[in-house]
C-alpha cells in the first residue's frame, strides 16, 4: 500500500530568483539582500530585523515580566547569542532611562573547550565582548557542573556512577547506579571520562547540551535571576524540533523551543531570537562588524551522518535553500505545541531535567522484544535475578540473596550506595545510556535521583491508599 | 566464527535485526516479529471477537505480510475475527494491473475473500488518465484522496467493521515528519494514533505501527511470501523524497530513531486555542469532510471541468478563484454505511 | 594564451576558516577567464577555491557544483543571491565574504 495519505502537499514556495531588485520596504533603494522571497536594502533590512526582536520583547513584558527583574543572558559567543547581547543591551539601556523592569543583567558564558581538550579558554574572548556593554559577566567551564555548588542545595557532594554490563543480556534499559563521593578525580577529568565512555556522538551531544542547560539554570538561580535569555534562532529551532522528535523527546520538546516558558518555575526561559533565520543574523552581525567566537562542536569537521543533530541541521538547511519556507513552517508547527497537562511535573528526568511519561519502559518492552519466553527460563539465571533485584532492592540497604547478582551482594558502605536510577530517567536519556559502559554523572543528577527515590519510596508506603488513573485502566 | 543467536543462545544467527541490531536466528526472528505485532494488537485492543476485518491489500510487501501475519495470529491466539482482502485498482498500467495479479494469488494462498474497487467505476477516472491531465506533480494527492475514500466504500460493500492497512513504523515516522514540516497541525496530532474511529465510522488501524519496514521485507523474504515489489511508476514528489532519505540516514545513525519519532508524535499536544478543522460531511457525496465538500469531490470536479488545480491547495481559496461547485451534481455515489442511511448521523 | 589576472579579496568566517588553516582573509589572483572565452564567474571561483585553497574536507565547503547550504556569500557586502549566485562575474578588487551560519561545523 502506498504510504501517502490523503492530504495534498503544497510546496509551490520553491525558490524563485528575484527579478525586481528594488527593496520591497522603501521601494526606492536597490536591494542588496534576499530573505526568503523578499528583497531589502541594508537600512530596511536592519530596521525589520530589530523590529522583529522588539516585538518579541514586548510580548514578554506583557505576559510574565516582573518589576525589578534580574535577568541572565546565555552567551556562547556564536552569531545568534552575540546579536542577542547587542539587541538586549539596547533595550536595557533604553529601559533604564525610563526606570523600568530589569535591575541587574548578567551575562553567562560556558567555556566548552575541555570537551576538545583545547588549552585556550573562550572566557577571555567573550568577556572582552561583554565589557563593551553595561552588564555583569560570569564565565564558567562546562566541567563546573561537577562542582558541588551547582546543585539545588549548593553543596551536594556526591556523583552518580552508572555502569552497564554489556556481557549480560541486558533488559532494554536496566543500569546499575551507585552514589559516590565527588572527590576521586578533578572535575575536568570527570567530564572527559564521561565523554570518553560514550560511544556515540548523538548521545555525547545530548549529554553536553543538558549539562550546559543545567549549568545555566543553576547559575541563574544562584544569581537570583528570574529570566534566562537563550539565543536560539528560527533555523536552530527548526533543527531542534526535528532532531528532538527524532530522539524521542516529543514530550519535552515545547520546553526546548518555545519563545517563552516557565517550566523551570523560578527561571523563565525566553528566546527573543526565535523569529530570525541564521542568514539574517549572519548579515546583521556582518554589517555591524560584530566578531563572533568560533566554538568547535563535537561534529565539527565530521561527516553529515555523524550525529542526529548534525544530520538534521544539514537536512533542514539544505531544504531551506530550495524551499525557503521550510524553516518558518517547522518553527510555526513547533510553536503550536504545548507541554501535556497529563505529565506530572514530579516526573522529571534526573539528567536532562525534562518531564517524561511514566509508561515508557513497559511500552518499549512490549514492542521491542529482546527475549523469548523459553530463553528467559533456560538461560542462566542472571537475567531474571537482576530483574528481581531491581524490583526488590531497597535503594540504600541492599538485601538480595541471589549469588549471581554481583552488584547487589556487595556490602554497602556509606559512600557506595546503590540507587535505583531506571525510574528517574526519561526515555531519551535511557536510550543514550545504552551507548555507555561506565560513567560518572554530576552531583545534580545524583541529588535529583536521590530525591526521586525518596519520593518513590514514600509512594510505595502509601500506595494502597492512592487512587490512580492507571489502576482504573487495568 | 559461527555467530549464535543472542535471543535463544542456541541456533546460528542469520540476520542482524534492523530494529535492535541484535543477531538472531530465523525462528527467533519470526517469533519476536510476530509477537511484537500481537502485543500491539492486544495492547491497543484493536479487535473484538466476531469483527469483520478488511485488509487493504495492494499486493506489495506490507499488505502481503499483514495478510499472512494476521491470518496466522488470528489462528494462534484465537482473536475470532473474520478476514477479507480489499484491493483498490487505481488503474496504473504496468504497476497496479501486475500487483493485482499478486493479490489474486494471495487470495488463493491464504484462502480469503477478495473485493476489488476501481477508481474508474467509482470516479470515472483512472490514475493513467489523471496523470495525463495533471502531470506528475500533484498526482499523488489525487491518488491518496481517492484511495482513502475507495477503501471506505469498499469496506461498506464488504460490510466489514474495520479496515487494517499495512502502514509500517517507517511510514508513520515519515508522516510525523511530513506533518511537522508542512505545518499540518490537525494531522500531526492524530497521525500516530494506531486506530482512528473518532471521526469516521469505519475503524481503521495500523497493526504494523511499530514494525520496521526492513523487518517486513526480511520476513517476507525468509518466509518466501509472494509479493509484488515494484515501486509505483508515478513516484512521490521530491520533497517527500528528501524526508525519506533523511529518515533512512537517521535509522543508519540510530536504529531506534524510527520508534522514537513515533514516540514523540504520540506525545505532541496542541496549545489551547489552536484552530482545528471541524469534521462534517460532504454536501455532495456524504463522505466525511472538514469542508463543505470533500476533497475527492473537489478534485473530481476539477478533473471534470478541466481545472485540475481546483483541489490542490486551500479549497475555499480555489473555489473562490474558479467559481463554486453547483449543487446536486452527485458524481461519486452517495456514501452509505451499513448501519445508517448516511454516515453523518453516526459520526 | 594567458589571461589577465584579477585580484580578489577572500574572507572566511563563522568557523569556515578551519577549512583554510585558520586563515580568515586572503588576497588571491586568478585568471579573468577560467573558461575562455567566458569570464570567470562565481561558480569558477568556488571551484578554484576548492582546488587551490582548501586544506581539509572540501565537502564541508561545497555540495555538488555549488556552495554548501548554510554558507552565506557576500559580494562587496551584497547578498550573492541578489547578484545572481553562481552566475556572478568576478571583477578585479571584489571583496568576497564566505560566512558559515552552521551550528554543527
Coordinates of N, CA and C in Angstrom, one line a residue, chain A residues 223-423:
Chain A
X223 N 22.3 33.4 41.1 CA 22.4 34.9 41.0 C 21.0 35.6 41.2
X224 N 20.1 34.8 41.5 CA 18.7 35.4 41.7 C 18.1 35.9 40.5
X225 N 18.5 35.4 39.3 CA 17.9 35.8 38.0 C 16.6 35.0 37.8
X226 N 15.5 35.7 37.4 CA 14.3 35.0 37.2 C 14.0 34.8 35.7
X227 N 14.9 35.2 34.9 CA 14.7 35.0 33.5 C 16.1 34.7 32.8
X228 N 16.0 33.7 31.9 CA 17.2 33.3 31.2 C 17.0 33.5 29.7
X229 N 17.8 34.4 29.0 CA 17.6 34.6 27.6 C 18.5 33.6 26.8
X230 N 18.0 32.8 26.0 CA 18.8 32.0 25.1 C 18.7 32.4 23.7
X231 N 19.8 32.3 22.9 CA 19.8 32.8 21.6 C 19.4 32.0 20.5
X232 N 18.5 31.0 20.7 CA 18.1 30.1 19.6 C 17.4 30.9 18.6
X233 N 17.9 30.8 17.3 CA 17.2 31.4 16.2 C 16.3 30.5 15.5
X234 N 15.5 31.0 14.6 CA 14.5 30.2 13.9 C 15.1 28.9 13.2
X235 N 16.2 29.1 12.6 CA 16.9 28.0 11.9 C 17.3 26.9 12.9
X236 N 17.8 27.4 14.0 CA 18.2 26.4 15.1 C 17.0 25.7 15.7
X237 N 15.9 26.5 15.9 CA 14.7 25.9 16.5 C 14.1 24.9 15.6
X238 N 14.1 25.2 14.3 CA 13.5 24.2 13.3 C 14.4 22.9 13.4
X239 N 15.7 23.1 13.4 CA 16.6 21.9 13.5 C 16.2 21.1 14.8
X240 N 16.1 21.9 15.9 CA 15.8 21.2 17.2 C 14.5 20.5 17.2
X241 N 13.5 21.1 16.6 CA 12.2 20.5 16.5 C 12.3 19.1 15.9
X242 N 13.0 19.0 14.8 CA 13.2 17.7 14.1 C 14.1 16.8 14.8
X243 N 15.2 17.3 15.3 CA 16.1 16.4 16.0 C 15.6 15.9 17.3
X244 N 14.9 16.8 18.1 CA 14.4 16.3 19.3 C 13.3 15.3 19.1
X245 N 12.5 15.5 18.1 CA 11.5 14.5 17.7 C 12.1 13.2 17.4
X246 N 13.2 13.2 16.6 CA 13.9 12.0 16.2 C 14.6 11.3 17.4
X247 N 14.8 12.0 18.4 CA 15.5 11.4 19.6 C 14.4 11.0 20.6
X248 N 13.2 11.0 20.3 CA 12.1 10.6 21.2 C 11.8 11.6 22.3
X249 N 12.2 12.9 22.1 CA 11.9 13.9 23.1 C 10.7 14.7 22.9
X250 N 9.7 14.1 22.2 CA 8.5 14.8 21.9 C 7.8 15.4 23.1
X251 N 7.8 14.7 24.3 CA 7.0 15.3 25.4 C 7.7 16.5 26.0
X252 N 9.0 16.7 25.8 CA 9.6 17.8 26.4 C 10.0 18.9 25.4
X253 N 9.7 18.6 24.1 CA 10.0 19.5 23.0 C 9.6 20.9 23.2
X254 N 8.4 21.2 23.6 CA 7.9 22.6 23.8 C 8.9 23.4 24.7
X255 N 9.3 22.8 25.8 CA 10.2 23.5 26.7 C 11.5 24.0 26.0
X256 N 11.9 23.2 25.1 CA 13.2 23.5 24.4 C 13.1 24.4 23.2
X257 N 11.9 24.7 22.8 CA 11.7 25.5 21.6 C 10.8 26.7 21.8
X258 N 10.0 26.8 22.8 CA 9.0 27.9 22.9 C 9.7 29.2 23.1
X259 N 9.1 30.3 22.6 CA 9.6 31.6 22.8 C 9.7 32.0 24.3
X260 N 8.8 31.4 25.0 CA 8.9 31.7 26.5 C 8.2 30.6 27.2
X261 N 8.8 30.1 28.3 CA 8.1 29.1 29.1 C 8.6 29.1 30.5
X262 N 7.8 28.8 31.5 CA 8.2 28.8 32.9 C 8.2 27.4 33.5
X263 N 8.5 26.5 32.7 CA 8.6 25.1 33.2 C 9.5 25.0 34.4
X264 N 10.6 25.7 34.4 CA 11.6 25.6 35.5 C 11.2 26.5 36.7
X265 N 10.0 27.0 36.6 CA 9.4 27.6 37.8 C 10.0 29.0 38.1
X266 N 11.1 29.0 38.8 CA 11.7 30.2 39.2 C 12.5 30.9 38.1
X267 N 12.9 30.1 37.1 CA 13.6 30.7 36.0 C 12.8 30.6 34.7
X268 N 12.4 31.7 34.1 CA 11.7 31.7 32.9 C 12.7 31.7 31.7
X269 N 12.4 30.8 30.8 CA 13.4 30.8 29.6 C 12.7 31.6 28.5
X270 N 13.5 32.5 27.9 CA 13.0 33.3 26.8 C 13.9 33.2 25.6
X271 N 13.3 33.2 24.4 CA 14.1 33.1 23.2 C 13.7 34.2 22.2
X272 N 14.2 35.4 22.5 CA 13.8 36.5 21.7 C 14.3 36.5 20.2
X273 N 15.2 35.6 19.9 CA 15.7 35.5 18.5 C 14.9 34.5 17.7
X274 N 13.8 34.0 18.3 CA 13.2 32.8 17.6 C 12.6 33.1 16.2
X275 N 12.4 34.4 15.9 CA 11.8 34.6 14.5 C 12.9 35.0 13.5
X276 N 14.1 35.0 13.8 CA 15.1 35.3 12.8 C 15.8 34.1 12.3
X277 N 16.1 34.0 11.0 CA 16.8 32.9 10.5 C 18.3 33.2 10.5
X278 N 19.1 32.1 10.5 CA 20.5 32.3 10.7 C 21.1 33.2 9.6
X279 N 20.6 33.2 8.4 CA 21.1 34.1 7.4 C 20.9 35.6 7.8
X280 N 19.8 35.9 8.4 CA 19.6 37.3 8.8 C 20.6 37.7 9.9
X281 N 20.8 36.8 10.8 CA 21.7 37.1 11.9 C 23.1 37.2 11.4
X282 N 23.5 36.3 10.5 CA 24.9 36.5 9.9 C 25.1 37.8 9.2
X283 N 24.0 38.2 8.5 CA 24.1 39.5 7.8 C 24.2 40.7 8.8
X284 N 23.3 40.6 9.8 CA 23.2 41.7 10.8 C 24.6 41.9 11.5
X285 N 25.2 40.7 11.9 CA 26.5 40.8 12.6 C 27.5 41.3 11.6
X286 N 27.5 40.9 10.4 CA 28.5 41.3 9.4 C 28.4 42.8 9.2
X287 N 27.2 43.3 9.1 CA 27.0 44.8 8.8 C 27.4 45.6 10.0
X288 N 27.2 45.1 11.2 CA 27.6 45.9 12.4 C 29.0 45.6 12.8
X289 N 29.7 44.7 12.1 CA 31.1 44.4 12.3 C 31.3 43.7 13.6
X290 N 30.3 42.9 14.1 CA 30.5 42.1 15.3 C 31.4 40.9 15.1
X291 N 32.3 40.7 16.0 CA 33.1 39.5 15.9 C 32.3 38.4 16.7
X292 N 32.4 37.2 16.2 CA 31.8 36.1 16.9 C 33.0 35.2 17.3
X293 N 32.7 34.4 18.3 CA 33.7 33.5 18.8 C 33.5 32.1 18.1
X294 N 34.4 31.5 17.5 CA 34.2 30.2 17.0 C 34.2 29.2 18.0
X295 N 33.1 28.5 18.2 CA 33.1 27.4 19.2 C 33.0 26.1 18.5
X296 N 34.1 25.3 18.6 CA 34.0 24.0 17.9 C 32.9 23.1 18.5
X297 N 32.3 22.3 17.7 CA 31.3 21.4 18.2 C 31.8 20.0 18.1
X298 N 31.1 19.0 18.7 CA 31.5 17.6 18.6 C 31.5 17.1 17.2
X299 N 30.8 17.8 16.4 CA 30.7 17.3 15.0 C 31.4 18.1 14.0
X300 N 32.2 19.1 14.5 CA 33.0 19.9 13.6 C 33.9 19.0 12.8
X301 N 34.0 19.3 11.5 CA 34.8 18.6 10.5 C 34.4 17.1 10.4
X302 N 33.2 16.7 11.0 CA 32.8 15.4 10.8 C 31.8 15.3 9.7
X303 N 31.6 14.1 9.1 CA 30.6 14.0 8.0 C 29.2 14.2 8.6
X304 N 28.3 14.4 7.6 CA 26.9 14.7 7.9 C 26.2 13.7 8.8
X305 N 26.6 12.4 8.5 CA 25.9 11.3 9.3 C 26.5 11.0 10.6
X306 N 27.3 11.9 11.1 CA 28.0 11.6 12.4 C 27.1 11.7 13.6
X307 N 26.0 12.5 13.6 CA 25.1 12.5 14.7 C 23.7 13.0 14.2
X308 N 22.7 12.7 15.0 CA 21.3 13.1 14.6 C 21.2 14.6 14.5
X309 N 21.8 15.3 15.4 CA 21.8 16.8 15.4 C 22.4 17.3 14.1
X310 N 23.6 16.8 13.8 CA 24.3 17.3 12.7 C 23.5 16.9 11.4
X311 N 23.1 15.7 11.3 CA 22.3 15.3 10.1 C 21.1 16.2 9.9
X312 N 20.4 16.5 11.0 CA 19.2 17.3 10.9 C 19.5 18.7 10.5
X313 N 20.6 19.3 11.0 CA 21.0 20.6 10.5 C 21.2 20.6 9.0
X314 N 22.0 19.7 8.5 CA 22.3 19.7 7.1 C 21.0 19.5 6.3
X315 N 20.1 18.6 6.8 CA 18.8 18.4 6.2 C 18.0 19.6 6.1
X316 N 17.8 20.3 7.2 CA 17.0 21.5 7.2 C 17.6 22.6 6.4
X317 N 18.8 22.9 6.6 CA 19.5 24.0 5.9 C 19.5 23.7 4.4
X318 N 19.7 22.5 4.0 CA 19.7 22.1 2.6 C 18.3 22.3 2.0
X319 N 17.3 21.9 2.7 CA 15.9 22.0 2.2 C 15.5 23.5 2.1
X320 N 15.9 24.3 3.1 CA 15.6 25.7 3.1 C 16.1 26.4 1.9
X321 N 17.2 25.9 1.4 CA 17.8 26.6 0.2 C 16.8 26.4 -1.0
X322 N 16.3 25.2 -1.2 CA 15.4 25.0 -2.3 C 13.9 25.4 -2.0
X323 N 13.6 25.2 -0.7 CA 12.2 25.6 -0.3 C 12.3 26.5 0.8
X324 N 12.3 27.8 0.5 CA 12.6 28.8 1.6 C 11.6 29.0 2.7
X325 N 10.5 28.2 2.6 CA 9.5 28.3 3.7 C 9.7 27.2 4.7
X326 N 10.7 26.3 4.5 CA 10.9 25.1 5.3 C 11.1 25.5 6.8
X327 N 12.1 26.4 7.1 CA 12.3 26.7 8.5 C 11.1 27.4 9.2
X328 N 10.5 28.4 8.5 CA 9.4 29.1 9.1 C 8.2 28.2 9.4
X329 N 8.0 27.3 8.5 CA 6.8 26.4 8.7 C 7.1 25.4 9.8
X330 N 8.3 24.9 9.9 CA 8.6 24.0 11.0 C 8.5 24.7 12.3
X331 N 9.1 25.9 12.4 CA 9.1 26.7 13.6 C 7.6 27.0 14.0
X332 N 6.8 27.3 13.0 CA 5.4 27.6 13.3 C 4.7 26.4 13.9
X333 N 5.0 25.2 13.3 CA 4.4 24.0 13.9 C 4.8 23.8 15.3
X334 N 6.1 24.0 15.6 CA 6.6 23.8 16.9 C 5.9 24.7 17.9
X335 N 5.7 26.0 17.5 CA 5.1 27.0 18.4 C 3.7 26.7 18.8
X336 N 3.1 25.7 18.1 CA 1.7 25.4 18.5 C 1.6 24.2 19.4
X337 N 2.8 23.7 19.8 CA 2.7 22.5 20.7 C 2.9 23.0 22.1
X338 N 2.4 22.2 23.0 CA 2.5 22.6 24.4 C 2.8 21.4 25.3
X339 N 3.3 21.6 26.5 CA 3.6 20.6 27.4 C 2.3 20.0 27.9
X340 N 2.2 18.7 27.9 CA 1.0 18.0 28.2 C 0.6 18.2 29.7
X341 N -0.7 18.4 29.9 CA -1.2 18.5 31.2 C -1.1 17.2 32.0
X342 N -1.1 16.1 31.2 CA -1.1 14.8 31.8 C 0.2 14.5 32.4
X343 N 1.2 15.3 32.1 CA 2.6 15.0 32.6 C 2.7 15.6 34.0
X344 N 3.0 14.7 34.9 CA 3.2 15.1 36.3 C 4.6 15.8 36.4
X345 N 4.6 17.0 36.9 CA 5.9 17.6 36.8 C 6.9 17.1 37.9
X346 N 6.4 16.1 38.7 CA 7.3 15.4 39.6 C 8.1 14.4 38.7
X347 N 7.6 14.0 37.6 CA 8.3 13.1 36.7 C 9.3 13.8 35.9
X348 N 10.3 14.2 36.5 CA 11.3 15.0 35.9 C 12.6 14.2 35.8
X349 N 13.1 14.0 34.6 CA 14.3 13.2 34.4 C 15.5 13.8 35.2
X350 N 16.1 12.9 35.9 CA 17.2 13.4 36.8 C 18.4 14.0 36.0
X351 N 18.5 13.6 34.7 CA 19.7 14.0 33.9 C 19.3 15.3 33.1
X352 N 18.3 15.2 32.3 CA 18.0 16.3 31.4 C 17.0 17.3 32.0
X353 N 16.5 16.9 33.2 CA 15.5 17.8 33.9 C 14.2 18.0 33.2
X354 N 14.0 17.2 32.1 CA 12.8 17.4 31.3 C 11.7 16.4 31.8
X355 N 10.4 16.8 31.6 CA 9.3 15.9 32.0 C 9.2 14.6 31.2
X356 N 8.7 13.6 31.7 CA 8.6 12.4 30.9 C 7.3 11.6 31.3
X357 N 6.9 10.8 30.4 CA 5.7 10.0 30.7 C 6.1 8.7 31.4
X358 N 5.3 8.2 32.3 CA 5.6 7.1 33.1 C 5.7 5.7 32.4
X359 N 4.8 5.5 31.5 CA 4.6 4.2 31.0 C 5.6 3.7 30.0
X360 N 6.6 4.6 29.7 CA 7.6 4.3 28.6 C 8.2 2.9 28.6
X361 N 8.7 2.6 29.8 CA 9.5 1.4 29.9 C 8.7 0.2 29.5
X362 N 7.6 0.1 30.1 CA 6.7 -1.1 29.8 C 6.4 -1.1 28.3
X363 N 6.0 0.0 27.8 CA 5.7 0.1 26.4 C 6.8 -0.4 25.4
X364 N 8.0 0.1 25.7 CA 9.1 -0.2 24.9 C 9.3 -1.8 24.9
X365 N 9.2 -2.4 26.0 CA 9.5 -3.8 26.1 C 8.4 -4.6 25.4
X366 N 7.2 -4.0 25.2 CA 6.2 -4.8 24.5 C 6.4 -4.7 23.0
X367 N 6.9 -3.6 22.5 CA 7.0 -3.5 21.1 C 8.4 -3.8 20.6
X368 N 9.3 -4.0 21.5 CA 10.7 -4.4 21.1 C 11.1 -5.5 21.9
X369 N 10.9 -6.7 21.5 CA 11.2 -7.9 22.3 C 12.7 -8.2 22.1
X370 N 13.4 -8.4 23.2 CA 14.8 -8.8 23.0 C 15.0 -10.3 23.6
X371 N 13.9 -10.8 24.1 CA 14.0 -12.2 24.6 C 12.7 -12.9 24.2
X372 N 12.8 -14.2 24.3 CA 11.6 -15.0 24.1 C 11.4 -15.8 25.4
X373 N 10.2 -16.2 25.7 CA 9.9 -16.8 27.0 C 10.9 -18.0 27.3
X374 N 11.1 -18.9 26.3 CA 11.9 -20.0 26.6 C 13.3 -19.6 26.9
X375 N 13.8 -18.6 26.3 CA 15.2 -18.2 26.5 C 15.3 -17.6 27.9
X376 N 14.3 -17.0 28.4 CA 14.3 -16.5 29.8 C 14.4 -17.6 30.8
X377 N 13.7 -18.6 30.6 CA 13.7 -19.7 31.6 C 14.9 -20.6 31.5
X378 N 15.5 -20.8 30.3 CA 16.5 -21.7 30.1 C 17.9 -21.2 30.3
X379 N 18.1 -19.9 29.9 CA 19.5 -19.4 30.1 C 19.8 -19.2 31.5
X380 N 21.1 -18.8 31.8 CA 21.5 -18.7 33.2 C 20.6 -17.7 33.9
X381 N 20.5 -17.9 35.2 CA 19.5 -17.1 35.9 C 19.8 -15.7 36.2
X382 N 21.0 -15.3 35.7 CA 21.4 -13.9 36.0 C 20.4 -12.8 35.5
X383 N 19.9 -13.0 34.4 CA 19.0 -12.0 33.9 C 17.8 -11.8 34.8
X384 N 17.2 -12.9 35.0 CA 16.0 -12.8 35.8 C 16.3 -12.4 37.2
X385 N 17.5 -12.8 37.7 CA 17.8 -12.4 39.1 C 18.0 -10.9 39.1
X386 N 18.7 -10.4 38.1 CA 18.9 -8.9 38.0 C 17.6 -8.2 38.1
X387 N 16.7 -8.7 37.3 CA 15.4 -8.1 37.3 C 14.7 -8.1 38.6
X388 N 14.8 -9.3 39.3 CA 14.2 -9.4 40.6 C 14.8 -8.3 41.5
X389 N 16.2 -8.3 41.4 CA 16.8 -7.3 42.3 C 16.3 -5.9 42.1
X390 N 16.2 -5.6 40.9 CA 15.8 -4.2 40.6 C 14.4 -4.0 41.1
X391 N 13.6 -5.0 41.2 CA 12.3 -4.8 41.7 C 12.3 -4.7 43.2
X392 N 13.1 -5.5 43.8 CA 13.0 -5.6 45.3 C 14.0 -4.7 46.1
X393 N 15.1 -4.5 45.4 CA 16.2 -3.8 46.1 C 15.7 -2.5 46.7
X394 N 16.0 -2.3 47.9 CA 15.8 -1.0 48.5 C 17.0 -0.2 48.1
X395 N 16.7 1.1 47.7 CA 17.8 1.9 47.1 C 19.1 2.0 48.0
X396 N 18.9 2.0 49.3 CA 20.1 2.2 50.1 C 20.6 0.9 50.7
X397 N 19.8 0.3 51.5 CA 20.3 -1.0 52.0 C 19.9 -2.1 51.1
X398 N 20.8 -2.9 50.7 CA 20.5 -3.9 49.7 C 20.4 -5.3 50.3
X399 N 19.3 -5.9 50.0 CA 19.1 -7.2 50.6 C 18.7 -8.2 49.6
X400 N 19.6 -8.6 48.8 CA 19.2 -9.5 47.7 C 20.1 -10.7 47.9
X401 N 19.5 -11.9 47.8 CA 20.2 -13.1 48.2 C 20.8 -13.8 47.0
X402 N 20.3 -13.6 45.8 CA 20.8 -14.3 44.6 C 22.3 -14.1 44.5
X403 N 23.1 -15.2 44.5 CA 24.5 -15.0 44.5 C 25.1 -14.6 43.1
X404 N 24.3 -14.7 42.1 CA 24.8 -14.4 40.8 C 24.8 -12.9 40.5
X405 N 24.1 -12.2 41.3 CA 23.9 -10.8 41.1 C 24.9 -9.9 41.8
X406 N 26.0 -9.8 41.2 CA 27.2 -9.3 41.9 C 27.0 -7.8 42.4
X407 N 26.2 -7.1 41.7 CA 26.1 -5.7 42.1 C 25.3 -5.6 43.4
X408 N 24.5 -6.6 43.6 CA 23.6 -6.5 44.8 C 24.3 -7.0 46.1
X409 N 25.2 -7.9 45.9 CA 25.7 -8.5 47.2 C 26.9 -7.8 47.8
X410 N 27.4 -6.8 47.0 CA 28.5 -6.0 47.6 C 28.0 -5.4 48.8
X411 N 28.8 -5.4 49.9 CA 28.4 -4.8 51.1 C 28.3 -3.3 50.9
X412 N 27.3 -2.6 51.4 CA 27.1 -1.2 51.1 C 27.8 -0.4 52.2
X413 N 28.7 0.4 51.7 CA 29.3 1.4 52.6 C 28.5 2.7 52.4
X414 N 28.8 3.7 53.2 CA 28.0 4.9 53.1 C 28.2 5.6 51.8
X415 N 29.5 5.6 51.3 CA 29.7 6.3 50.1 C 29.6 5.4 48.8
X416 N 29.1 4.2 49.0 CA 28.8 3.3 47.9 C 27.4 2.8 47.9
X417 N 26.5 3.7 47.7 CA 25.1 3.3 47.8 C 24.6 3.0 46.4
X418 N 23.9 1.8 46.4 CA 23.2 1.5 45.2 C 21.9 2.4 45.1
X419 N 21.6 2.7 43.9 CA 20.4 3.6 43.8 C 19.7 3.2 42.5
X420 N 18.4 3.2 42.7 CA 17.6 2.8 41.5 C 17.4 4.0 40.6
X421 N 18.1 3.9 39.4 CA 18.1 5.1 38.5 C 17.1 4.9 37.4
X422 N 16.7 3.7 37.1 CA 15.9 3.4 35.9 C 14.6 4.2 35.9
X423 N 14.1 4.4 37.1 CA 12.8 5.1 37.1 C 12.9 6.6 37.2

